[in-house]
Amino acid sequence: MERTFIAIKPDGVQRKLVGEVIRRFEAKGFTLIGLKLVKVSQTLAENHYAIHRDRPFFNSLITFITSSPVVAMVWEGEGVVAAARKIIGATNPLNAELGTIRGDFGVSVGRNLIHGSDAIPTAQQEISLWFQEEELVNWQPSLTSWLYE
Ligand code: IDP
Ligand code: MG
């Protein structure tokens, strides 16, 4: 089953949106298989955002993501990587559709509340960066037959 890495960034945690974010992923029908509150280290932040190393916003992004706790999660379900990106919305919350997390709760790109892996290989890489294998729980939700034909 497909998995994706989702992180509620410091602004999402400070703004008490943890429950709201989890509610949306649960209500859609995805399964939570990993969850922890993380004080992100400089090294983890730089590894996670390595692809943006040369961008002008890199230093402020690292300062921001290490400034306050992050809720790190792994969600599972068919098509969860692409679906999560839709649930999250466009990078700039002002361009994100209403009904998405960023569209409903954000007003600026540097405070866009949440991270979601952008592709299946990225998801696998990010899950192994943030979680040990034993921190992920394989379980069978009892409502699977009501979500999948
Ligand atoms: P994504 O989070 O939608 O995948 P990316 O382009 O991968 O967007 O950028 C990673 C993160 O870097 C964004 O979520 C945002 O926090 C930050 N970021 C991206 N572009 C800008 C910018 O132009 N100014 C400030 N921060 C930015
Ligand atoms: Mg990205």
PDB file of C-alpha atoms and ligand atoms in Angstrom:
ATOM      1  CA  MET A   1       0.000   0.000   0.000  1.00  0.00           C
ATOM      2  CA  GLU A   2       1.230   3.504  -0.878  1.00  0.00           C
ATOM      3  CA  ARG A   3       2.583   5.722   1.904  1.00  0.00           C
ATOM      4  CA  THR A   4       3.381   9.418   2.197  1.00  0.00           C
ATOM      5  CA  PHE A   5       5.205  11.648   4.645  1.00  0.00           C
ATOM      6  CA  ILE A   6       3.251  14.574   6.086  1.00  0.00           C
ATOM      7  CA  ALA A   7       4.600  17.170   8.529  1.00  0.00           C
ATOM      8  CA  ILE A   8       2.575  19.824  10.304  1.00  0.00           C
ATOM      9  CA  LYS A   9       5.069  22.683  10.372  1.00  0.00           C
ATOM     10  CA  PRO A  10       5.750  24.922  13.411  1.00  0.00           C
ATOM     11  CA  ASP A  11       3.045  27.425  12.397  1.00  0.00           C
ATOM     12  CA  GLY A  12       0.429  24.657  12.136  1.00  0.00           C
ATOM     13  CA  VAL A  13       1.334  23.319  15.582  1.00  0.00           C
ATOM     14  CA  GLN A  14       1.458  26.801  17.172  1.00  0.00           C
ATOM     15  CA  ARG A  15      -1.890  27.685  15.607  1.00  0.00           C
ATOM     16  CA  LYS A  16      -3.491  24.551  17.140  1.00  0.00           C
ATOM     17  CA  LEU A  17      -4.293  23.027  13.741  1.00  0.00           C
ATOM     18  CA  VAL A  18      -2.934  19.545  14.524  1.00  0.00           C
ATOM     19  CA  GLY A  19      -6.386  18.070  15.130  1.00  0.00           C
ATOM     20  CA  GLU A  20      -7.859  19.789  12.075  1.00  0.00           C
ATOM     21  CA  VAL A  21      -5.130  18.396   9.790  1.00  0.00           C
ATOM     22  CA  ILE A  22      -5.412  14.872  11.158  1.00  0.00           C
ATOM     23  CA  ARG A  23      -9.212  15.060  10.916  1.00  0.00           C
ATOM     24  CA  ARG A  24      -9.030  15.853   7.193  1.00  0.00           C
ATOM     25  CA  PHE A  25      -6.740  12.917   6.387  1.00  0.00           C
ATOM     26  CA  GLU A  26      -8.810  10.543   8.534  1.00  0.00           C
ATOM     27  CA  ALA A  27     -12.111  11.747   7.086  1.00  0.00           C
ATOM     28  CA  LYS A  28     -10.839  11.229   3.538  1.00  0.00           C
ATOM     29  CA  GLY A  29     -10.160   7.586   4.344  1.00  0.00           C
ATOM     30  CA  PHE A  30      -6.398   7.386   4.806  1.00  0.00           C
ATOM     31  CA  THR A  31      -4.729   5.414   7.577  1.00  0.00           C
ATOM     32  CA  LEU A  32      -2.275   6.846  10.086  1.00  0.00           C
ATOM     33  CA  ILE A  33       0.662   4.487  10.546  1.00  0.00           C
ATOM     34  CA  GLY A  34       3.263   6.788  12.144  1.00  0.00           C
ATOM     35  CA  LEU A  35       3.001   9.878  14.356  1.00  0.00           C
ATOM     36  CA  LYS A  36       5.388  11.873  16.534  1.00  0.00           C
ATOM     37  CA  LEU A  37       6.113  15.388  17.793  1.00  0.00           C
ATOM     38  CA  VAL A  38       9.629  16.403  16.745  1.00  0.00           C
ATOM     39  CA  LYS A  39      11.965  19.222  17.722  1.00  0.00           C
ATOM     40  CA  VAL A  40      13.711  19.304  14.339  1.00  0.00           C
ATOM     41  CA  SER A  41      17.528  19.401  14.399  1.00  0.00           C
ATOM     42  CA  GLN A  42      19.588  21.523  12.018  1.00  0.00           C
ATOM     43  CA  THR A  43      20.829  18.336  10.311  1.00  0.00           C
ATOM     44  CA  LEU A  44      17.351  16.867   9.825  1.00  0.00           C
ATOM     45  CA  ALA A  45      16.068  20.187   8.477  1.00  0.00           C
ATOM     46  CA  GLU A  46      18.958  20.533   6.027  1.00  0.00           C
ATOM     47  CA  ASN A  47      18.553  16.941   4.836  1.00  0.00           C
ATOM     48  CA  HIS A  48      14.806  17.266   4.431  1.00  0.00           C
ATOM     49  CA  TYR A  49      15.093  20.476   2.408  1.00  0.00           C
ATOM     50  CA  ALA A  50      18.411  19.588   0.658  1.00  0.00           C
ATOM     51  CA  ILE A  51      16.809  20.055  -2.760  1.00  0.00           C
ATOM     52  CA  HIS A  52      16.221  23.740  -1.921  1.00  0.00           C
ATOM     53  CA  ARG A  53      19.811  24.347  -0.700  1.00  0.00           C
ATOM     54  CA  ASP A  54      20.517  26.990  -3.351  1.00  0.00           C
ATOM     55  CA  ARG A  55      17.211  28.839  -3.119  1.00  0.00           C
ATOM     56  CA  PRO A  56      17.183  32.361  -1.582  1.00  0.00           C
ATOM     57  CA  PHE A  57      14.675  31.298   1.089  1.00  0.00           C
ATOM     58  CA  PHE A  58      16.699  28.267   2.263  1.00  0.00           C
ATOM     59  CA  ASN A  59      18.180  29.813   5.429  1.00  0.00           C
ATOM     60  CA  SER A  60      14.898  31.294   6.610  1.00  0.00           C
ATOM     61  CA  LEU A  61      13.151  27.987   5.838  1.00  0.00           C
ATOM     62  CA  ILE A  62      15.661  26.087   8.012  1.00  0.00           C
ATOM     63  CA  THR A  63      15.383  28.673  10.805  1.00  0.00           C
ATOM     64  CA  PHE A  64      11.598  28.408  10.665  1.00  0.00           C
ATOM     65  CA  ILE A  65      11.337  24.609  10.587  1.00  0.00           C
ATOM     66  CA  THR A  66      13.733  24.255  13.549  1.00  0.00           C
ATOM     67  CA  SER A  67      12.087  27.050  15.575  1.00  0.00           C
ATOM     68  CA  SER A  68       9.283  25.103  17.243  1.00  0.00           C
ATOM     69  CA  PRO A  69       7.934  21.518  17.218  1.00  0.00           C
ATOM     70  CA  VAL A  70       6.706  19.752  14.093  1.00  0.00           C
ATOM     71  CA  VAL A  71       4.194  16.880  13.964  1.00  0.00           C
ATOM     72  CA  ALA A  72       5.632  14.183  11.683  1.00  0.00           C
ATOM     73  CA  MET A  73       3.293  11.574  10.246  1.00  0.00           C
ATOM     74  CA  VAL A  74       3.096   8.728   7.781  1.00  0.00           C
ATOM     75  CA  TRP A  75      -0.255   8.113   6.078  1.00  0.00           C
ATOM     76  CA  GLU A  76      -1.189   5.100   4.008  1.00  0.00           C
ATOM     77  CA  GLY A  77      -3.778   4.432   1.293  1.00  0.00           C
ATOM     78  CA  GLU A  78      -4.247   3.979  -2.437  1.00  0.00           C
ATOM     79  CA  GLY A  79      -2.981   7.074  -4.234  1.00  0.00           C
ATOM     80  CA  VAL A  80      -2.174   8.809  -0.946  1.00  0.00           C
ATOM     81  CA  VAL A  81       0.877  10.741  -2.237  1.00  0.00           C
ATOM     82  CA  ALA A  82      -1.010  12.687  -4.916  1.00  0.00           C
ATOM     83  CA  ALA A  83      -4.223  12.899  -2.872  1.00  0.00           C
ATOM     84  CA  ALA A  84      -2.356  14.402   0.082  1.00  0.00           C
ATOM     85  CA  ARG A  85      -0.926  17.116  -2.172  1.00  0.00           C
ATOM     86  CA  LYS A  86      -4.498  17.968  -3.193  1.00  0.00           C
ATOM     87  CA  ILE A  87      -5.677  18.026   0.427  1.00  0.00           C
ATOM     88  CA  ILE A  88      -2.734  20.333   1.256  1.00  0.00           C
ATOM     89  CA  GLY A  89      -3.113  22.724  -1.702  1.00  0.00           C
ATOM     90  CA  ALA A  90      -0.704  24.948  -3.651  1.00  0.00           C
ATOM     91  CA  THR A  91       2.603  26.036  -2.092  1.00  0.00           C
ATOM     92  CA  ASN A  92       1.492  29.674  -1.833  1.00  0.00           C
ATOM     93  CA  PRO A  93      -1.644  29.671   0.363  1.00  0.00           C
ATOM     94  CA  LEU A  94      -2.972  32.713  -1.509  1.00  0.00           C
ATOM     95  CA  ASN A  95      -3.057  30.568  -4.662  1.00  0.00           C
ATOM     96  CA  ALA A  96      -4.349  27.453  -2.914  1.00  0.00           C
ATOM     97  CA  GLU A  97      -7.989  26.553  -3.510  1.00  0.00           C
ATOM     98  CA  LEU A  98     -10.441  27.046  -0.688  1.00  0.00           C
ATOM     99  CA  GLY A  99     -11.158  23.644   0.783  1.00  0.00           C
ATOM    100  CA  THR A 100      -7.456  22.788   0.932  1.00  0.00           C
ATOM    101  CA  ILE A 101      -5.512  23.138   4.177  1.00  0.00           C
ATOM    102  CA  ARG A 102      -3.291  25.950   2.890  1.00  0.00           C
ATOM    103  CA  GLY A 103      -6.235  27.600   1.115  1.00  0.00           C
ATOM    104  CA  ASP A 104      -8.360  27.566   4.241  1.00  0.00           C
ATOM    105  CA  PHE A 105      -5.767  28.506   6.874  1.00  0.00           C
ATOM    106  CA  GLY A 106      -2.790  30.281   5.276  1.00  0.00           C
ATOM    107  CA  VAL A 107      -1.866  33.677   3.836  1.00  0.00           C
ATOM    108  CA  SER A 108       1.862  33.414   3.058  1.00  0.00           C
ATOM    109  CA  VAL A 109       4.277  31.011   1.381  1.00  0.00           C
ATOM    110  CA  GLY A 110       6.759  31.062   4.269  1.00  0.00           C
ATOM    111  CA  ARG A 111       3.971  30.046   6.689  1.00  0.00           C
ATOM    112  CA  ASN A 112       2.100  27.415   4.697  1.00  0.00           C
ATOM    113  CA  LEU A 113       1.409  25.097   7.624  1.00  0.00           C
ATOM    114  CA  ILE A 114       2.140  21.678   6.252  1.00  0.00           C
ATOM    115  CA  HIS A 115       4.513  19.571   4.182  1.00  0.00           C
ATOM    116  CA  GLY A 116       3.589  16.623   1.984  1.00  0.00           C
ATOM    117  CA  SER A 117       5.872  14.458  -0.171  1.00  0.00           C
ATOM    118  CA  ASP A 118       5.655  15.377  -3.855  1.00  0.00           C
ATOM    119  CA  ALA A 119       6.104  11.899  -5.423  1.00  0.00           C
ATOM    120  CA  ILE A 120       6.317   8.221  -4.435  1.00  0.00           C
ATOM    121  CA  PRO A 121      10.164   8.033  -4.439  1.00  0.00           C
ATOM    122  CA  THR A 122      10.357  11.283  -2.426  1.00  0.00           C
ATOM    123  CA  ALA A 123       7.846   9.855   0.049  1.00  0.00           C
ATOM    124  CA  GLN A 124       9.956   6.726   0.586  1.00  0.00           C
ATOM    125  CA  GLN A 125      13.077   8.852   1.061  1.00  0.00           C
ATOM    126  CA  GLU A 126      11.360  11.259   3.505  1.00  0.00           C
ATOM    127  CA  ILE A 127       9.742   8.452   5.529  1.00  0.00           C
ATOM    128  CA  SER A 128      13.128   6.824   6.070  1.00  0.00           C
ATOM    129  CA  LEU A 129      14.703  10.180   6.926  1.00  0.00           C
ATOM    130  CA  TRP A 130      12.122  10.969   9.627  1.00  0.00           C
ATOM    131  CA  PHE A 131      11.115   7.529  10.958  1.00  0.00           C
ATOM    132  CA  GLN A 132      12.787   4.325  12.084  1.00  0.00           C
ATOM    133  CA  GLU A 133      11.080   1.251  10.593  1.00  0.00           C
ATOM    134  CA  GLU A 134       9.930   0.121  14.080  1.00  0.00           C
ATOM    135  CA  GLU A 135       8.132   3.442  14.626  1.00  0.00           C
ATOM    136  CA  LEU A 136       5.693   2.587  11.818  1.00  0.00           C
ATOM    137  CA  VAL A 137       2.707   0.460  12.761  1.00  0.00           C
ATOM    138  CA  ASN A 138       1.192  -1.978  10.277  1.00  0.00           C
ATOM    139  CA  TRP A 139      -2.467  -2.380  11.094  1.00  0.00           C
ATOM    140  CA  GLN A 140      -5.658  -3.201   9.273  1.00  0.00           C
ATOM    141  CA  PRO A 141      -8.446  -0.652   9.847  1.00  0.00           C
ATOM    142  CA  SER A 142     -11.733  -2.493  10.345  1.00  0.00           C
ATOM    143  CA  LEU A 143     -13.553  -0.220   7.883  1.00  0.00           C
ATOM    144  CA  THR A 144     -11.365  -1.062   4.872  1.00  0.00           C
ATOM    145  CA  SER A 145     -14.219  -2.863   3.079  1.00  0.00           C
ATOM    146  CA  TRP A 146     -16.307   0.316   3.401  1.00  0.00           C
ATOM    147  CA  LEU A 147     -13.575   2.397   1.758  1.00  0.00           C
ATOM    148  CA  TYR A 148     -12.329   0.036  -0.964  1.00  0.00           C
ATOM    149  CA  GLU A 149     -14.395  -2.169  -3.262  1.00  0.00           C
TER     150      GLU A 149
HETATM  151  P1  IDP B   1       5.848  22.414  -1.318  1.00  0.00           P
HETATM  152  O1  IDP B   1       5.960  22.495   0.185  1.00  0.00           O
HETATM  153  O2  IDP B   1       4.466  22.812  -1.787  1.00  0.00           O
HETATM  154  O3  IDP B   1       6.297  21.089  -1.863  1.00  0.00           O
HETATM  155  P2  IDP B   1       8.360  23.521  -2.326  1.00  0.00           P
HETATM  156  O4  IDP B   1       8.506  24.276  -3.596  1.00  0.00           O
HETATM  157  O5  IDP B   1       8.924  22.132  -2.238  1.00  0.00           O
HETATM  158  O6  IDP B   1       6.802  23.547  -1.933  1.00  0.00           O
HETATM  159  O7  IDP B   1       9.025  24.413  -1.193  1.00  0.00           O
HETATM  160  C1  IDP B   1       9.267  23.873   0.099  1.00  0.00           C
HETATM  161  C2  IDP B   1       8.899  24.889   1.132  1.00  0.00           C
HETATM  162  O8  IDP B   1       9.769  26.016   1.024  1.00  0.00           O
HETATM  163  C3  IDP B   1       7.493  25.493   0.971  1.00  0.00           C
HETATM  164  O9  IDP B   1       6.481  24.678   1.529  1.00  0.00           O
HETATM  165  C4  IDP B   1       7.635  26.799   1.715  1.00  0.00           C
HETATM  166  O10 IDP B   1       7.599  26.580   3.127  1.00  0.00           O
HETATM  167  C5  IDP B   1       9.059  27.205   1.353  1.00  0.00           C
HETATM  168  N1  IDP B   1       9.069  28.087   0.171  1.00  0.00           N
HETATM  169  C6  IDP B   1       8.900  27.741  -1.126  1.00  0.00           C
HETATM  170  N2  IDP B   1       8.964  28.804  -1.936  1.00  0.00           N
HETATM  171  C7  IDP B   1       9.172  29.866  -1.110  1.00  0.00           C
HETATM  172  C8  IDP B   1       9.318  31.274  -1.345  1.00  0.00           C
HETATM  173  O11 IDP B   1       9.275  31.753  -2.474  1.00  0.00           O
HETATM  174  N3  IDP B   1       9.524  32.047  -0.237  1.00  0.00           N
HETATM  175  C9  IDP B   1       9.587  31.545   1.020  1.00  0.00           C
HETATM  176  N4  IDP B   1       9.450  30.232   1.281  1.00  0.00           N
HETATM  177  C10 IDP B   1       9.238  29.404   0.232  1.00  0.00           C
HETATM  178 MG    MG B   2       8.183  20.235  -1.920  1.00  0.00          MG
END
